[in-house]
Amino acid sequence: MDATSAITADVDKTQIPPLNHKRVLAFVNHFLVSTCTFLNEFALGCETKFVQMERQLQKTEAALLILEAKLASIPTEPHLVDDKPKVSAPTSAPSESNASIPATELPTTEIQSDTEDPPECIGVRASEDARYRKFFKMVHVGVPAPAVKQKMQSEGLEPRILDNPDLILADGIRE
């Protein structure tokens, strides 16, 4: 019986000699050992990469905490002091028809004209709001705006407000 006749269908399978059990066992054993070795090395490599990424993430988080602490130490912006006399001492009452001009629709926000002095403050400018002040400081110091927007979103705030620092927030918090 030759090798080509074993492949064709016209061979009597009862005439083929049996496989050597020791040889089959050696092949299976080699396959299992090499597969386990590969899987162990792969798992070790993945674990090493995860540890490196975790360390890098911890370094980045520590740098962000240091940056936030530095930003908190910056005194309040000087334009906050200039705005208060304008609001507390109005010269003339504006007409009711031009008291506020609606702008792009953001939740609970309005924009007021810069030339008018309302008798009482309706809201707070976004850059003066206690919740958003530190993010405007981050941009002022030089942190990239997309990174600041991502941080705002992670804290549950609206990142589009960063694009409009003069936006008047009706629910603003003044400190």
XYZ file of N, CA and C in Angstrom:
525
model
N 0.852 -1.170 0.000
C 0.000 0.000 0.000
C 0.894 1.229 0.000
N 0.703 2.122 -0.932
C 1.518 3.334 -1.011
C 0.787 4.517 -0.373
N 1.478 5.665 -0.257
C 0.946 6.840 0.442
C -0.214 7.473 -0.299
N -0.210 7.467 -1.605
C -1.291 8.098 -2.364
C -2.570 7.297 -2.300
N -2.471 5.998 -2.164
C -3.685 5.197 -2.091
C -4.387 5.343 -0.739
N -3.661 5.765 0.303
C -4.276 5.973 1.611
C -5.183 7.193 1.601
N -4.928 8.122 0.715
C -5.722 9.355 0.647
C -6.993 9.122 -0.158
N -6.928 8.328 -1.147
C -8.103 8.100 -1.988
C -9.136 7.269 -1.250
N -10.333 7.258 -1.735
C -11.455 6.601 -1.060
C -11.533 5.106 -1.331
N -10.742 4.570 -2.251
C -10.860 3.164 -2.596
C -9.943 2.253 -1.778
N -9.591 2.666 -0.554
C -8.689 1.898 0.296
C -9.491 1.188 1.371
N -9.103 0.002 1.652
C -9.736 -0.745 2.727
C -9.101 -0.307 4.036
N -9.878 0.332 4.882
C -9.360 0.913 6.120
C -8.928 -0.159 7.130
N -9.388 -1.335 6.971
C -8.977 -2.402 7.889
C -7.548 -2.844 7.626
N -7.004 -2.538 6.476
C -5.656 -2.937 6.112
C -4.602 -1.908 6.526
N -5.025 -0.692 6.993
C -4.085 0.353 7.403
C -3.569 0.019 8.798
N -2.235 0.117 9.013
C -1.693 -0.199 10.340
C -2.099 0.861 11.365
N -2.252 0.491 12.640
C -2.660 1.469 13.676
C -1.530 2.453 13.980
N -1.927 3.598 14.560
C -0.954 4.613 14.937
C -0.210 4.182 16.190
N 1.025 4.631 16.307
C 1.834 4.333 17.477
C 1.324 5.202 18.634
N 0.838 4.621 19.720
C 0.247 5.362 20.837
C 1.264 6.266 21.525
N 2.497 5.819 21.640
C 3.525 6.642 22.284
C 3.823 7.888 21.470
N 3.836 7.742 20.150
C 4.103 8.897 19.287
C 2.948 9.903 19.354
N 1.709 9.429 19.311
C 0.541 10.307 19.421
C 0.552 11.022 20.772
N 0.858 10.273 21.828
C 0.922 10.862 23.158
C 2.013 11.932 23.247
N 3.146 11.693 22.589
C 4.229 12.688 22.575
C 3.789 13.949 21.832
N 3.079 13.835 20.690
C 2.583 14.996 19.948
C 1.581 15.801 20.761
N 0.646 15.126 21.382
C -0.371 15.810 22.195
C 0.291 16.503 23.383
N 1.232 15.826 24.020
C 1.936 16.398 25.158
C 2.716 17.645 24.728
N 3.417 17.584 23.592
C 4.162 18.739 23.084
C 3.218 19.901 22.771
N 2.074 19.591 22.145
C 1.092 20.639 21.840
C 0.592 21.322 23.107
N 0.243 20.547 24.118
C -0.257 21.120 25.373
C 0.802 21.968 26.069
N 2.042 21.493 26.109
C 3.120 22.248 26.771
C 3.390 23.548 26.027
N 3.486 23.495 24.699
C 3.774 24.725 23.939
C 2.605 25.708 24.019
N 1.381 25.233 24.003
C 0.219 26.121 24.124
C 0.169 26.778 25.497
N 0.413 26.010 26.551
C 0.418 26.580 27.911
C 1.543 27.593 28.076
N 2.704 27.314 27.509
C 3.825 28.254 27.583
C 3.471 29.554 26.873
N 2.894 29.450 25.690
C 2.485 30.652 24.952
C 1.466 31.467 25.735
N 0.454 30.812 26.270
C -0.594 31.519 27.014
C -0.029 32.178 28.273
N 0.877 31.521 28.966
C 1.495 32.121 30.158
C 2.323 33.347 29.799
N 3.106 33.266 28.720
C 3.900 34.420 28.289
C 3.005 35.568 27.834
N 1.932 35.247 27.128
C 0.995 36.276 26.677
C 0.331 36.969 27.866
N -0.105 36.200 28.851
C -0.739 36.780 30.041
C 0.251 37.647 30.806
N 1.507 37.207 30.893
C 2.527 37.995 31.583
C 2.783 39.310 30.849
N 2.847 39.254 29.522
C 3.030 40.476 28.730
C 1.871 41.447 28.902
N 0.648 40.932 28.886
C -0.537 41.787 29.087
C -0.534 42.412 30.478
N -0.204 41.635 31.474
C -0.167 42.148 32.843
C 0.893 43.234 32.986
N 2.038 43.050 32.351
C 3.098 44.057 32.396
C 2.627 45.366 31.762
N 1.962 45.264 30.626
C 1.455 46.467 29.961
C 0.383 47.151 30.805
N -0.479 46.383 31.467
C -1.492 46.981 32.340
C -0.853 47.704 33.514
N 0.192 47.130 34.077
C 0.885 47.781 35.197
C 1.534 49.084 34.732
N 2.151 49.080 33.555
C 2.752 50.301 33.022
C 1.696 51.368 32.770
N 0.554 50.977 32.207
C -0.515 51.948 31.959
C -1.084 52.485 33.264
N -1.203 51.630 34.281
C -1.707 52.083 35.573
C -0.757 53.097 36.200
N 0.546 52.846 36.110
C 1.529 53.801 36.628
C 1.451 55.130 35.897
N 1.336 55.068 34.572
C 1.230 56.288 33.786
C -0.049 57.048 34.137
N -1.143 56.340 34.334
C -2.406 56.968 34.725
C -2.294 57.613 36.100
N -1.615 56.966 37.036
C -1.413 57.542 38.368
C -0.564 58.804 38.291
N 0.474 58.798 37.442
C 1.306 59.996 37.275
C 0.487 61.140 36.697
N -0.344 60.830 35.705
C -1.182 61.863 35.090
C -2.190 62.411 36.094
N -2.777 61.534 36.883
C -3.741 61.971 37.893
C -3.066 62.844 38.949
N -1.862 62.485 39.359
C -1.127 63.292 40.331
C -0.789 64.660 39.749
N -0.387 64.698 38.477
C -0.091 65.975 37.829
C -1.347 66.837 37.737
N -2.487 66.216 37.459
C -3.741 66.964 37.386
C -4.124 67.528 38.754
N -3.922 66.750 39.812
C -4.209 67.250 41.159
C -3.298 68.420 41.521
N -2.026 68.336 41.136
C -1.096 69.442 41.397
C -1.535 70.675 40.623
N -1.932 70.488 39.360
C -2.391 71.611 38.542
C -3.647 72.238 39.134
N -4.586 71.426 39.604
C -5.801 71.965 40.228
C -5.463 72.728 41.504
N -4.486 72.243 42.276
C -4.085 72.952 43.487
C -3.450 74.293 43.135
N -2.629 74.322 42.089
C -2.026 75.584 41.652
C -3.092 76.553 41.163
N -4.074 76.028 40.432
C -5.145 76.891 39.942
C -5.986 77.447 41.092
N -6.169 76.658 42.122
C -6.942 77.131 43.269
C -6.208 78.234 44.013
N -4.876 78.272 43.895
C -4.114 79.291 44.609
C -4.066 80.614 43.854
N -4.498 80.632 42.598
C -4.516 81.884 41.835
C -5.642 82.749 42.373
N -5.359 84.042 42.652
C -6.422 84.909 43.176
C -7.513 85.123 42.127
N -8.664 85.586 42.604
C -9.787 85.804 41.694
C -9.408 86.807 40.631
N -10.081 86.724 39.511
C -9.748 87.539 38.353
C -10.102 89.005 38.627
N -9.294 89.966 38.152
C -9.533 91.378 38.444
C -10.797 91.936 37.813
N -11.294 91.361 36.729
C -12.504 91.914 36.107
C -13.747 91.683 36.960
N -13.686 90.811 37.956
C -14.811 90.614 38.859
C -15.058 91.866 39.692
N -14.015 92.542 40.100
C -14.137 93.762 40.905
C -14.690 94.896 40.050
N -14.327 94.971 38.774
C -14.786 96.033 37.893
C -16.278 95.902 37.584
N -16.810 94.681 37.551
C -18.220 94.487 37.208
C -19.161 94.875 38.350
N -18.749 94.756 39.589
C -19.658 94.990 40.706
C -20.123 96.445 40.810
N -19.268 97.489 40.624
C -19.798 98.848 40.676
C -20.807 99.126 39.573
N -20.656 98.529 38.423
C -21.614 98.748 37.338
C -22.995 98.228 37.722
N -23.055 97.092 38.399
C -24.330 96.488 38.761
C -24.959 97.216 39.945
N -24.172 97.635 40.923
C -24.731 98.225 42.125
C -25.146 99.683 41.954
N -24.633 100.383 40.954
C -24.980 101.792 40.763
C -25.479 102.035 39.351
N -26.726 101.644 39.054
C -27.262 101.890 37.722
C -27.604 103.372 37.551
N -27.381 103.910 36.344
C -27.658 105.321 36.078
C -29.057 105.532 35.548
N -29.537 104.617 34.714
C -30.903 104.737 34.198
C -31.480 103.349 34.001
N -32.762 103.235 34.170
C -33.426 101.936 34.016
C -33.676 101.677 32.535
N -33.302 100.527 32.032
C -33.556 100.225 30.620
C -35.027 99.883 30.406
N -35.453 100.028 29.175
C -36.846 99.684 28.872
C -37.023 98.176 28.950
N -38.244 97.755 29.202
C -38.543 96.340 29.395
C -38.394 95.545 28.099
N -38.511 96.188 26.938
C -38.477 95.454 25.676
C -37.077 94.947 25.325
N -36.012 95.607 25.827
C -34.665 95.156 25.482
C -33.897 94.728 26.724
N -34.572 94.164 27.719
C -33.916 93.771 28.969
C -32.990 92.582 28.767
N -33.362 91.651 27.930
C -32.467 90.516 27.682
C -32.601 90.070 26.234
N -31.508 89.606 25.681
C -31.478 89.145 24.300
C -31.184 87.656 24.333
N -32.079 86.791 23.863
C -31.815 85.350 23.906
C -30.681 84.974 22.944
N -29.893 83.993 23.344
C -28.780 83.522 22.518
C -28.979 82.048 22.208
N -27.882 81.382 21.863
C -27.981 79.956 21.557
C -28.554 79.216 22.740
N -29.351 78.226 22.454
C -30.080 77.520 23.495
C -29.175 76.551 24.253
N -28.831 76.913 25.458
C -28.185 76.018 26.409
C -29.126 75.924 27.592
N -29.091 74.855 28.343
C -30.039 74.710 29.445
C -29.851 75.784 30.502
N -30.955 76.428 30.865
C -31.048 77.442 31.918
C -30.018 78.553 31.759
N -29.894 79.133 30.545
C -28.945 80.222 30.344
C -29.593 81.343 29.552
N -29.106 82.540 29.761
C -29.502 83.706 28.997
C -28.268 84.557 28.774
N -28.270 85.381 27.706
C -27.171 86.311 27.453
C -27.734 87.717 27.528
N -27.009 88.596 28.206
C -27.430 89.992 28.290
C -26.500 90.842 27.444
N -26.993 91.963 26.986
C -26.187 92.886 26.208
C -25.162 93.556 27.129
N -23.963 93.861 26.609
C -22.913 94.473 27.412
C -23.191 95.954 27.713
N -24.029 96.610 26.910
C -24.249 98.038 27.075
C -25.324 98.373 28.096
N -26.113 97.431 28.512
C -27.202 97.740 29.432
C -26.827 97.422 30.874
N -27.404 98.148 31.811
C -27.196 97.941 33.238
C -28.537 97.615 33.876
N -28.835 96.339 34.129
C -30.121 96.007 34.732
C -30.142 96.440 36.195
N -31.319 96.763 36.737
C -31.397 97.217 38.120
C -30.957 96.136 39.096
N -31.155 94.866 38.782
C -30.685 93.793 39.647
C -30.136 92.670 38.786
N -29.201 91.914 39.315
C -28.520 90.859 38.561
C -29.451 89.658 38.423
N -29.704 89.244 37.181
C -30.587 88.115 36.919
C -29.843 86.805 37.091
N -28.589 86.755 36.697
C -27.794 85.535 36.777
C -26.328 85.871 37.001
N -25.490 84.908 36.718
C -24.050 85.054 36.907
C -23.370 84.699 35.598
N -22.340 85.477 35.233
C -21.560 85.141 34.047
C -20.898 83.789 34.260
N -20.760 83.029 33.185
C -20.192 81.676 33.279
C -18.778 81.710 33.842
N -17.979 82.703 33.468
C -16.601 82.772 33.957
C -16.536 83.150 35.433
N -17.626 83.693 35.995
C -17.656 84.075 37.411
C -18.353 83.028 38.273
N -19.009 82.065 37.653
C -19.727 81.032 38.386
C -18.744 80.157 39.166
N -19.097 79.827 40.387
C -18.204 79.059 41.260
C -17.911 77.674 40.693
N -18.877 77.092 39.999
C -18.666 75.749 39.449
C -17.708 75.753 38.264
N -17.724 76.835 37.459
C -16.952 76.885 36.221
C -15.662 77.697 36.332
N -15.477 78.435 37.420
C -14.333 79.340 37.541
C -13.006 78.612 37.380
N -12.850 77.455 38.021
C -11.559 76.761 37.955
C -11.252 76.276 36.536
N -12.280 75.975 35.747
C -12.048 75.521 34.383
C -11.604 76.680 33.491
N -12.169 77.874 33.722
C -11.713 79.036 32.972
C -10.273 79.397 33.363
N -9.912 79.182 34.639
C -8.524 79.399 35.067
C -7.593 78.421 34.377
N -8.024 77.165 34.229
C -7.196 76.162 33.555
C -6.867 76.602 32.130
N -7.895 77.087 31.413
C -7.677 77.546 30.050
C -6.769 78.767 30.048
N -6.965 79.663 31.018
C -6.153 80.880 31.119
C -4.690 80.539 31.368
N -4.415 79.506 32.157
C -3.041 79.116 32.476
C -2.390 78.409 31.292
N -3.185 77.796 30.404
C -2.619 77.166 29.219
C -2.962 75.708 29.032
N -3.869 75.179 29.819
C -4.301 73.793 29.637
C -5.154 73.736 28.365
N -4.931 72.758 27.500
C -5.707 72.683 26.252
C -7.210 72.578 26.528
N -7.980 73.309 25.745
C -9.434 73.362 25.942
C -10.108 72.000 25.863
N -9.715 71.097 24.941
C -10.372 69.778 24.922
C -10.158 68.994 26.222
N -8.978 69.131 26.820
C -8.725 68.433 28.086
C -9.591 69.017 29.197
N -9.748 70.343 29.190
C -10.577 70.997 30.207
C -12.038 70.602 30.016
N -12.487 70.517 28.764
C -13.877 70.114 28.494
C -14.129 68.682 28.955
N -13.142 67.821 28.763
C -13.294 66.431 29.217
C -13.385 66.385 30.735
N -12.591 67.199 31.431
C -12.637 67.253 32.896
C -14.001 67.792 33.356
N -14.518 68.810 32.649
C -15.834 69.352 32.992
C -16.910 68.280 32.853
N -16.825 67.523 31.775
C -17.822 66.481 31.532
C -17.724 65.389 32.587
N -16.503 65.070 33.028
C -16.352 64.032 34.052
C -16.915 64.482 35.393
N -16.997 65.805 35.616
C -17.577 66.330 36.853
C -19.062 66.643 36.700
N -19.643 66.311 35.553
C -21.075 66.467 35.354
C -21.501 67.869 34.954
N -20.590 68.673 34.401
C -20.912 70.032 33.975
C -20.978 70.099 32.455
N -21.603 71.136 31.933
C -21.785 71.323 30.500
C -20.494 71.881 29.883
N -19.788 71.116 29.021
C -18.512 71.593 28.479
C -18.653 72.708 27.443
N -19.834 72.877 26.842
C -20.012 73.939 25.833
C -19.955 75.330 26.458
N -20.148 75.429 27.749
C -20.116 76.729 28.414
C -18.715 77.327 28.358
N -17.695 76.494 28.239
C -16.320 76.972 28.159
C -16.104 77.843 26.921
N -16.877 77.624 25.862
C -16.751 78.408 24.633
C -17.351 79.805 24.775
N -18.201 80.023 25.771
C -18.896 81.299 25.972
C -18.665 81.808 27.389
N -17.544 82.460 27.696
C -17.297 82.893 29.069
C -18.248 84.002 29.535
N -18.850 84.750 28.594
C -19.747 85.846 28.967
C -21.205 85.407 29.051
N -21.455 84.126 28.920
C -22.807 83.587 28.990
C -23.373 83.796 30.392
N -24.609 84.275 30.495
C -25.248 84.501 31.782
C -26.012 83.227 32.175
N -25.650 82.689 33.331
C -26.294 81.478 33.835
C -27.361 81.875 34.849
N -28.606 81.513 34.573
C -29.701 81.868 35.468
C -29.555 81.142 36.809
N -29.006 79.938 36.785
C -28.825 79.180 38.019
C -27.391 79.275 38.548
N -26.692 80.343 38.174
C -25.294 80.505 38.538
C -25.076 80.681 40.033
N -23.894 80.299 40.475
C -23.510 80.419 41.890
C -22.371 81.412 41.980
N -22.589 82.483 42.730
C -21.561 83.514 42.892
C -20.951 83.358 44.285
N -19.629 83.434 44.336
C -18.948 83.360 45.627
C -18.341 84.683 46.001
